Amino acid sequence: NAGVTQTPKFQVLKTGQSMTLQCAQDMNHEYMSWYRQDPGMGLRLIHYSVGAGITDQGEVPNGYNVSRSTTEDFPLRLLSAAPSQTSVYFCASSKLDQETQYFGPGTRLLVL
Amino acid sequence: GENVEQHPSTLSVQEGDSAVIKCTYSDSASNYFPWYKQELGKGPQLIIDIRSNVGEKKDQRIAVTLNKTAKHFSLHITETQPEDSAVYFCAASKGGSQGNLIFGKGTKLSVKP
């Protein structure tokens, strides 16, 4: 049972490049979410999903796309990276009937 | 929407002393209040949580109190140890299928030996 895994751990992009941050969980959790963490800002919700085929926007969705084709995976896509997207990204998951969310180790993204 | 304020932003204590971190929330419909500990380079980990039908919860050296009327909750760490040094986040949510967590901005706790 690996819990929540994220890849890559670290990525450098140039402005305008695209990439996908991967998130997977093996706990059969219905709820999955993406947060970004910036200094002094805490964790802010980007997008979330309550099950396969269902996604919704969080507090800061602009510039990010998500999809949920399986229960296990919830990738986050940056279509055209901007320096303002330099951040640490965390994926989290939980059962819908349990509030406890489990976080992955994070992806540190630098956009030049 | 929900807004969570967390104080202080930094806290330094001597080993063995107690540490208290306070949070306030704005949405009276919130009913679930977790606390996360984040060590350097790692993801947040849940350390304790409380639901709105409970006023206090304790787990060894860690306790959380909730005042629903005043809409604030606090984390208490007693007999602090150097390994308690980390960033602590409070959060609030409406729970269940509305389980989006709204986080405070974090408190960096330093425990000096």
PDB file of C-alpha atoms in Angstrom:
ATOM      1  CA  ASN A   1       0.000   0.000   0.000  1.00  0.00           C
ATOM      2  CA  ALA A   2       1.950   3.017  -1.302  1.00  0.00           C
ATOM      3  CA  GLY A   3      -0.659   5.636  -0.326  1.00  0.00           C
ATOM      4  CA  VAL A   4      -0.550   8.785  -2.475  1.00  0.00           C
ATOM      5  CA  THR A   5       2.313   9.014  -4.947  1.00  0.00           C
ATOM      6  CA  GLN A   6       3.348  11.990  -7.071  1.00  0.00           C
ATOM      7  CA  THR A   7       5.739  12.315  -9.989  1.00  0.00           C
ATOM      8  CA  PRO A   8       8.003  14.027 -10.751  1.00  0.00           C
ATOM      9  CA  LYS A   9       9.507  15.268  -7.488  1.00  0.00           C
ATOM     10  CA  PHE A  10      11.041  18.303  -9.155  1.00  0.00           C
ATOM     11  CA  GLN A  11      10.615  19.932 -12.559  1.00  0.00           C
ATOM     12  CA  VAL A  12      11.973  23.005 -14.313  1.00  0.00           C
ATOM     13  CA  LEU A  13       9.939  24.460 -17.183  1.00  0.00           C
ATOM     14  CA  LYS A  14      10.317  27.398 -19.505  1.00  0.00           C
ATOM     15  CA  THR A  15       7.461  29.863 -19.873  1.00  0.00           C
ATOM     16  CA  GLY A  16       4.927  28.542 -22.364  1.00  0.00           C
ATOM     17  CA  GLN A  17       5.846  24.875 -22.011  1.00  0.00           C
ATOM     18  CA  SER A  18       3.256  22.307 -21.032  1.00  0.00           C
ATOM     19  CA  MET A  19       3.488  19.423 -18.617  1.00  0.00           C
ATOM     20  CA  THR A  20       1.437  16.981 -16.583  1.00  0.00           C
ATOM     21  CA  LEU A  21       1.900  16.372 -12.873  1.00  0.00           C
ATOM     22  CA  GLN A  22       0.965  12.811 -11.994  1.00  0.00           C
ATOM     23  CA  CYS A  23      -0.908  11.692  -8.896  1.00  0.00           C
ATOM     24  CA  ALA A  24      -1.982   8.176  -8.022  1.00  0.00           C
ATOM     25  CA  GLN A  25      -3.479   6.503  -4.951  1.00  0.00           C
ATOM     26  CA  ASP A  26      -4.028   2.840  -4.154  1.00  0.00           C
ATOM     27  CA  MET A  27      -6.503   3.244  -1.291  1.00  0.00           C
ATOM     28  CA  ASN A  28      -9.675   3.209  -3.437  1.00  0.00           C
ATOM     29  CA  HIS A  29     -10.432   6.778  -2.406  1.00  0.00           C
ATOM     30  CA  GLU A  30     -13.253   8.516  -4.249  1.00  0.00           C
ATOM     31  CA  TYR A  31     -12.120  12.061  -3.427  1.00  0.00           C
ATOM     32  CA  MET A  32      -8.899  13.458  -4.902  1.00  0.00           C
ATOM     33  CA  SER A  33      -7.624  16.999  -4.991  1.00  0.00           C
ATOM     34  CA  TRP A  34      -4.734  19.231  -6.016  1.00  0.00           C
ATOM     35  CA  TYR A  35      -3.315  22.042  -3.893  1.00  0.00           C
ATOM     36  CA  ARG A  36      -0.549  24.512  -4.480  1.00  0.00           C
ATOM     37  CA  GLN A  37       1.609  25.776  -1.643  1.00  0.00           C
ATOM     38  CA  ASP A  38       3.294  29.159  -1.803  1.00  0.00           C
ATOM     39  CA  PRO A  39       5.337  30.862   0.947  1.00  0.00           C
ATOM     40  CA  GLY A  40       3.055  32.585   3.444  1.00  0.00           C
ATOM     41  CA  MET A  41      -0.081  31.460   1.595  1.00  0.00           C
ATOM     42  CA  GLY A  42      -0.774  28.044   3.049  1.00  0.00           C
ATOM     43  CA  LEU A  43      -2.335  25.441   0.765  1.00  0.00           C
ATOM     44  CA  ARG A  44      -4.866  26.554  -1.818  1.00  0.00           C
ATOM     45  CA  LEU A  45      -7.220  24.191  -3.625  1.00  0.00           C
ATOM     46  CA  ILE A  46      -6.822  24.088  -7.424  1.00  0.00           C
ATOM     47  CA  HIS A  47      -9.196  21.331  -8.572  1.00  0.00           C
ATOM     48  CA  TYR A  48     -10.897  18.358  -7.003  1.00  0.00           C
ATOM     49  CA  SER A  49     -12.824  15.240  -7.970  1.00  0.00           C
ATOM     50  CA  VAL A  50     -15.405  13.163  -6.099  1.00  0.00           C
ATOM     51  CA  GLY A  51     -15.146  10.209  -8.463  1.00  0.00           C
ATOM     52  CA  ALA A  52     -14.184   9.001 -11.916  1.00  0.00           C
ATOM     53  CA  GLY A  53     -15.548  11.312 -14.586  1.00  0.00           C
ATOM     54  CA  ILE A  54     -16.337  14.128 -12.122  1.00  0.00           C
ATOM     55  CA  THR A  55     -14.140  17.172 -11.572  1.00  0.00           C
ATOM     56  CA  ASP A  56     -14.718  20.652 -10.216  1.00  0.00           C
ATOM     57  CA  GLN A  57     -12.829  23.876  -9.640  1.00  0.00           C
ATOM     58  CA  GLY A  58     -11.328  24.975  -6.374  1.00  0.00           C
ATOM     59  CA  GLU A  59     -10.081  28.363  -5.217  1.00  0.00           C
ATOM     60  CA  VAL A  60      -7.313  28.892  -7.839  1.00  0.00           C
ATOM     61  CA  PRO A  61      -8.163  26.868 -11.014  1.00  0.00           C
ATOM     62  CA  ASN A  62      -6.953  29.260 -13.725  1.00  0.00           C
ATOM     63  CA  GLY A  63      -4.133  27.861 -15.860  1.00  0.00           C
ATOM     64  CA  TYR A  64      -4.738  24.249 -14.797  1.00  0.00           C
ATOM     65  CA  ASN A  65      -6.759  21.391 -16.237  1.00  0.00           C
ATOM     66  CA  VAL A  66      -7.646  18.049 -14.681  1.00  0.00           C
ATOM     67  CA  SER A  67      -9.382  14.834 -15.667  1.00  0.00           C
ATOM     68  CA  ARG A  68     -10.371  11.716 -13.728  1.00  0.00           C
ATOM     69  CA  SER A  69     -10.664   8.685 -16.005  1.00  0.00           C
ATOM     70  CA  THR A  70      -9.951   6.164 -13.234  1.00  0.00           C
ATOM     71  CA  THR A  71     -10.411   6.073  -9.467  1.00  0.00           C
ATOM     72  CA  GLU A  72      -6.661   5.756  -8.949  1.00  0.00           C
ATOM     73  CA  ASP A  73      -5.265   8.609 -11.049  1.00  0.00           C
ATOM     74  CA  PHE A  74      -5.811  12.368 -11.035  1.00  0.00           C
ATOM     75  CA  PRO A  75      -3.310  14.192 -13.290  1.00  0.00           C
ATOM     76  CA  LEU A  76      -2.897  17.968 -13.256  1.00  0.00           C
ATOM     77  CA  ARG A  77      -2.062  19.636 -16.576  1.00  0.00           C
ATOM     78  CA  LEU A  78      -0.388  22.968 -17.186  1.00  0.00           C
ATOM     79  CA  LEU A  79      -1.095  23.868 -20.816  1.00  0.00           C
ATOM     80  CA  SER A  80       1.158  26.943 -20.994  1.00  0.00           C
ATOM     81  CA  ALA A  81       3.320  27.394 -17.930  1.00  0.00           C
ATOM     82  CA  ALA A  82       3.813  30.848 -16.434  1.00  0.00           C
ATOM     83  CA  PRO A  83       6.307  32.022 -13.767  1.00  0.00           C
ATOM     84  CA  SER A  84       3.333  32.604 -11.429  1.00  0.00           C
ATOM     85  CA  GLN A  85       2.835  28.829 -11.414  1.00  0.00           C
ATOM     86  CA  THR A  86       6.173  28.302  -9.682  1.00  0.00           C
ATOM     87  CA  SER A  87       5.085  26.492  -6.542  1.00  0.00           C
ATOM     88  CA  VAL A  88       4.976  23.203  -4.678  1.00  0.00           C
ATOM     89  CA  TYR A  89       2.029  21.062  -5.724  1.00  0.00           C
ATOM     90  CA  PHE A  90       0.380  18.515  -3.460  1.00  0.00           C
ATOM     91  CA  CYS A  91      -2.146  15.865  -4.328  1.00  0.00           C
ATOM     92  CA  ALA A  92      -4.465  14.502  -1.628  1.00  0.00           C
ATOM     93  CA  SER A  93      -7.149  11.845  -1.397  1.00  0.00           C
ATOM     94  CA  SER A  94      -9.819  10.580   0.975  1.00  0.00           C
ATOM     95  CA  LYS A  95     -12.897   8.403   1.207  1.00  0.00           C
ATOM     96  CA  LEU A  96     -16.043  10.439   0.604  1.00  0.00           C
ATOM     97  CA  ASP A  97     -17.566   9.383   3.909  1.00  0.00           C
ATOM     98  CA  GLN A  98     -14.381  10.148   5.877  1.00  0.00           C
ATOM     99  CA  GLU A  99     -12.941  13.629   6.114  1.00  0.00           C
ATOM    100  CA  THR A 100      -9.307  12.636   6.659  1.00  0.00           C
ATOM    101  CA  GLN A 101      -7.241  13.577   3.620  1.00  0.00           C
ATOM    102  CA  TYR A 102      -3.912  11.924   2.866  1.00  0.00           C
ATOM    103  CA  PHE A 103      -1.278  13.978   1.090  1.00  0.00           C
ATOM    104  CA  GLY A 104       1.403  12.946  -1.351  1.00  0.00           C
ATOM    105  CA  PRO A 105       5.059  14.050  -1.032  1.00  0.00           C
ATOM    106  CA  GLY A 106       4.670  16.958  -3.451  1.00  0.00           C
ATOM    107  CA  THR A 107       6.085  18.158  -6.774  1.00  0.00           C
ATOM    108  CA  ARG A 108       8.302  21.222  -6.747  1.00  0.00           C
ATOM    109  CA  LEU A 109       7.833  23.188  -9.991  1.00  0.00           C
ATOM    110  CA  LEU A 110      10.017  26.051 -11.195  1.00  0.00           C
ATOM    111  CA  VAL A 111       8.899  28.038 -14.241  1.00  0.00           C
ATOM    112  CA  LEU A 112      11.556  30.264 -15.758  1.00  0.00           C
TER     113      LEU A 112
ATOM    114  CA  GLY B   1     -16.875  31.197   1.229  1.00  0.00           C
ATOM    115  CA  GLU B   2     -14.908  29.918   4.184  1.00  0.00           C
ATOM    116  CA  ASN B   3     -11.915  31.865   5.454  1.00  0.00           C
ATOM    117  CA  VAL B   4      -9.458  30.502   8.016  1.00  0.00           C
ATOM    118  CA  GLU B   5      -7.101  32.778   9.915  1.00  0.00           C
ATOM    119  CA  GLN B   6      -4.137  31.266  11.791  1.00  0.00           C
ATOM    120  CA  HIS B   7      -1.881  32.856  14.435  1.00  0.00           C
ATOM    121  CA  PRO B   8       0.956  33.200  15.113  1.00  0.00           C
ATOM    122  CA  SER B   9       2.871  32.768  11.857  1.00  0.00           C
ATOM    123  CA  THR B  10       6.034  31.841  13.773  1.00  0.00           C
ATOM    124  CA  LEU B  11       6.464  30.462  17.274  1.00  0.00           C
ATOM    125  CA  SER B  12       9.662  29.684  19.141  1.00  0.00           C
ATOM    126  CA  VAL B  13       9.638  27.780  22.444  1.00  0.00           C
ATOM    127  CA  GLN B  14      12.140  26.070  24.711  1.00  0.00           C
ATOM    128  CA  GLU B  15      12.113  22.308  24.871  1.00  0.00           C
ATOM    129  CA  GLY B  16       9.631  21.185  27.517  1.00  0.00           C
ATOM    130  CA  ASP B  17       7.452  24.280  27.246  1.00  0.00           C
ATOM    131  CA  SER B  18       3.921  24.284  25.811  1.00  0.00           C
ATOM    132  CA  ALA B  19       2.957  25.695  22.406  1.00  0.00           C
ATOM    133  CA  VAL B  20      -0.459  27.020  21.401  1.00  0.00           C
ATOM    134  CA  ILE B  21      -1.602  27.827  17.869  1.00  0.00           C
ATOM    135  CA  LYS B  22      -4.964  29.475  17.252  1.00  0.00           C
ATOM    136  CA  CYS B  23      -7.304  29.527  14.260  1.00  0.00           C
ATOM    137  CA  THR B  24     -10.585  31.242  13.513  1.00  0.00           C
ATOM    138  CA  TYR B  25     -13.067  30.347  10.779  1.00  0.00           C
ATOM    139  CA  SER B  26     -15.876  32.293   9.170  1.00  0.00           C
ATOM    140  CA  ASP B  27     -18.437  29.739   7.917  1.00  0.00           C
ATOM    141  CA  SER B  28     -20.701  28.475  10.688  1.00  0.00           C
ATOM    142  CA  ALA B  29     -21.563  25.447   8.495  1.00  0.00           C
ATOM    143  CA  SER B  30     -17.998  24.098   8.835  1.00  0.00           C
ATOM    144  CA  ASN B  31     -17.994  21.048  11.063  1.00  0.00           C
ATOM    145  CA  TYR B  32     -14.617  19.386  10.641  1.00  0.00           C
ATOM    146  CA  PHE B  33     -11.332  20.887  11.830  1.00  0.00           C
ATOM    147  CA  PRO B  34      -8.070  19.000  11.206  1.00  0.00           C
ATOM    148  CA  TRP B  35      -4.526  19.958  12.079  1.00  0.00           C
ATOM    149  CA  TYR B  36      -1.629  18.994   9.818  1.00  0.00           C
ATOM    150  CA  LYS B  37       2.098  18.898  10.511  1.00  0.00           C
ATOM    151  CA  GLN B  38       4.485  19.473   7.622  1.00  0.00           C
ATOM    152  CA  GLU B  39       8.160  18.664   7.964  1.00  0.00           C
ATOM    153  CA  LEU B  40      10.675  20.153   5.585  1.00  0.00           C
ATOM    154  CA  GLY B  41      10.415  18.704   2.091  1.00  0.00           C
ATOM    155  CA  LYS B  42       7.418  16.517   2.904  1.00  0.00           C
ATOM    156  CA  GLY B  43       3.680  16.587   2.442  1.00  0.00           C
ATOM    157  CA  PRO B  44       1.315  17.576   5.282  1.00  0.00           C
ATOM    158  CA  GLN B  45       0.391  14.804   7.696  1.00  0.00           C
ATOM    159  CA  LEU B  46      -2.740  14.753   9.833  1.00  0.00           C
ATOM    160  CA  ILE B  47      -1.904  14.860  13.539  1.00  0.00           C
ATOM    161  CA  ILE B  48      -5.316  15.415  15.136  1.00  0.00           C
ATOM    162  CA  ASP B  49      -8.801  16.485  14.141  1.00  0.00           C
ATOM    163  CA  ILE B  50     -12.033  17.500  15.827  1.00  0.00           C
ATOM    164  CA  ARG B  51     -15.653  17.600  14.777  1.00  0.00           C
ATOM    165  CA  SER B  52     -18.178  20.214  15.741  1.00  0.00           C
ATOM    166  CA  ASN B  53     -20.042  17.932  18.147  1.00  0.00           C
ATOM    167  CA  VAL B  54     -16.957  17.743  20.383  1.00  0.00           C
ATOM    168  CA  GLY B  55     -15.364  20.548  22.416  1.00  0.00           C
ATOM    169  CA  GLU B  56     -11.981  19.009  23.099  1.00  0.00           C
ATOM    170  CA  LYS B  57      -9.881  16.078  21.946  1.00  0.00           C
ATOM    171  CA  LYS B  58      -6.553  14.853  23.248  1.00  0.00           C
ATOM    172  CA  ASP B  59      -3.910  12.472  21.918  1.00  0.00           C
ATOM    173  CA  GLN B  60      -0.895  12.122  24.208  1.00  0.00           C
ATOM    174  CA  ARG B  61       0.919  15.501  24.139  1.00  0.00           C
ATOM    175  CA  ILE B  62      -1.406  17.030  21.566  1.00  0.00           C
ATOM    176  CA  ALA B  63      -4.857  18.475  22.201  1.00  0.00           C
ATOM    177  CA  VAL B  64      -7.334  20.487  20.180  1.00  0.00           C
ATOM    178  CA  THR B  65     -10.143  22.659  21.540  1.00  0.00           C
ATOM    179  CA  LEU B  66     -13.127  24.031  19.636  1.00  0.00           C
ATOM    180  CA  ASN B  67     -15.386  26.951  20.490  1.00  0.00           C
ATOM    181  CA  LYS B  68     -18.262  26.867  17.989  1.00  0.00           C
ATOM    182  CA  THR B  69     -19.882  30.022  19.309  1.00  0.00           C
ATOM    183  CA  ALA B  70     -16.738  32.071  18.826  1.00  0.00           C
ATOM    184  CA  LYS B  71     -15.746  30.092  15.706  1.00  0.00           C
ATOM    185  CA  HIS B  72     -12.234  29.396  16.818  1.00  0.00           C
ATOM    186  CA  PHE B  73     -10.143  26.311  17.533  1.00  0.00           C
ATOM    187  CA  SER B  74      -6.683  25.810  18.958  1.00  0.00           C
ATOM    188  CA  LEU B  75      -3.852  23.298  18.939  1.00  0.00           C
ATOM    189  CA  HIS B  76      -2.016  22.689  22.196  1.00  0.00           C
ATOM    190  CA  ILE B  77       1.300  20.841  22.339  1.00  0.00           C
ATOM    191  CA  THR B  78       2.666  20.099  25.799  1.00  0.00           C
ATOM    192  CA  GLU B  79       6.204  19.083  26.787  1.00  0.00           C
ATOM    193  CA  THR B  80       7.524  20.125  23.386  1.00  0.00           C
ATOM    194  CA  GLN B  81      10.455  18.259  21.881  1.00  0.00           C
ATOM    195  CA  PRO B  82      12.882  19.261  19.086  1.00  0.00           C
ATOM    196  CA  GLU B  83      11.135  16.810  16.736  1.00  0.00           C
ATOM    197  CA  ASP B  84       7.955  18.878  17.110  1.00  0.00           C
ATOM    198  CA  SER B  85       9.685  21.585  15.042  1.00  0.00           C
ATOM    199  CA  ALA B  86       7.706  21.880  11.793  1.00  0.00           C
ATOM    200  CA  VAL B  87       5.037  23.963  10.079  1.00  0.00           C
ATOM    201  CA  TYR B  88       1.548  23.377  11.411  1.00  0.00           C
ATOM    202  CA  PHE B  89      -1.625  24.069   9.419  1.00  0.00           C
ATOM    203  CA  CYS B  90      -5.184  24.266  10.629  1.00  0.00           C
ATOM    204  CA  ALA B  91      -8.073  23.711   8.240  1.00  0.00           C
ATOM    205  CA  ALA B  92     -11.854  23.727   8.150  1.00  0.00           C
ATOM    206  CA  SER B  93     -14.427  21.973   6.009  1.00  0.00           C
ATOM    207  CA  LYS B  94     -18.108  21.103   5.857  1.00  0.00           C
ATOM    208  CA  GLY B  95     -17.216  17.430   5.793  1.00  0.00           C
ATOM    209  CA  GLY B  96     -18.614  14.498   3.821  1.00  0.00           C
ATOM    210  CA  SER B  97     -19.020  15.013   0.081  1.00  0.00           C
ATOM    211  CA  GLN B  98     -18.411  18.740   0.652  1.00  0.00           C
ATOM    212  CA  GLY B  99     -15.019  17.869   2.065  1.00  0.00           C
ATOM    213  CA  ASN B 100     -12.946  20.659   0.523  1.00  0.00           C
ATOM    214  CA  LEU B 101     -10.436  21.803   3.121  1.00  0.00           C
ATOM    215  CA  ILE B 102      -9.738  25.504   3.556  1.00  0.00           C
ATOM    216  CA  PHE B 103      -6.319  25.959   5.164  1.00  0.00           C
ATOM    217  CA  GLY B 104      -4.826  28.597   7.376  1.00  0.00           C
ATOM    218  CA  LYS B 105      -1.495  30.052   6.282  1.00  0.00           C
ATOM    219  CA  GLY B 106       0.557  27.987   8.686  1.00  0.00           C
ATOM    220  CA  THR B 107       2.646  28.396  11.835  1.00  0.00           C
ATOM    221  CA  LYS B 108       6.347  27.625  11.849  1.00  0.00           C
ATOM    222  CA  LEU B 109       7.132  26.122  15.246  1.00  0.00           C
ATOM    223  CA  SER B 110      10.737  25.978  16.420  1.00  0.00           C
ATOM    224  CA  VAL B 111      11.575  24.039  19.587  1.00  0.00           C
ATOM    225  CA  LYS B 112      14.982  24.953  20.955  1.00  0.00           C
ATOM    226  CA  PRO B 113      16.855  22.287  22.902  1.00  0.00           C
TER     227      PRO B 113
END
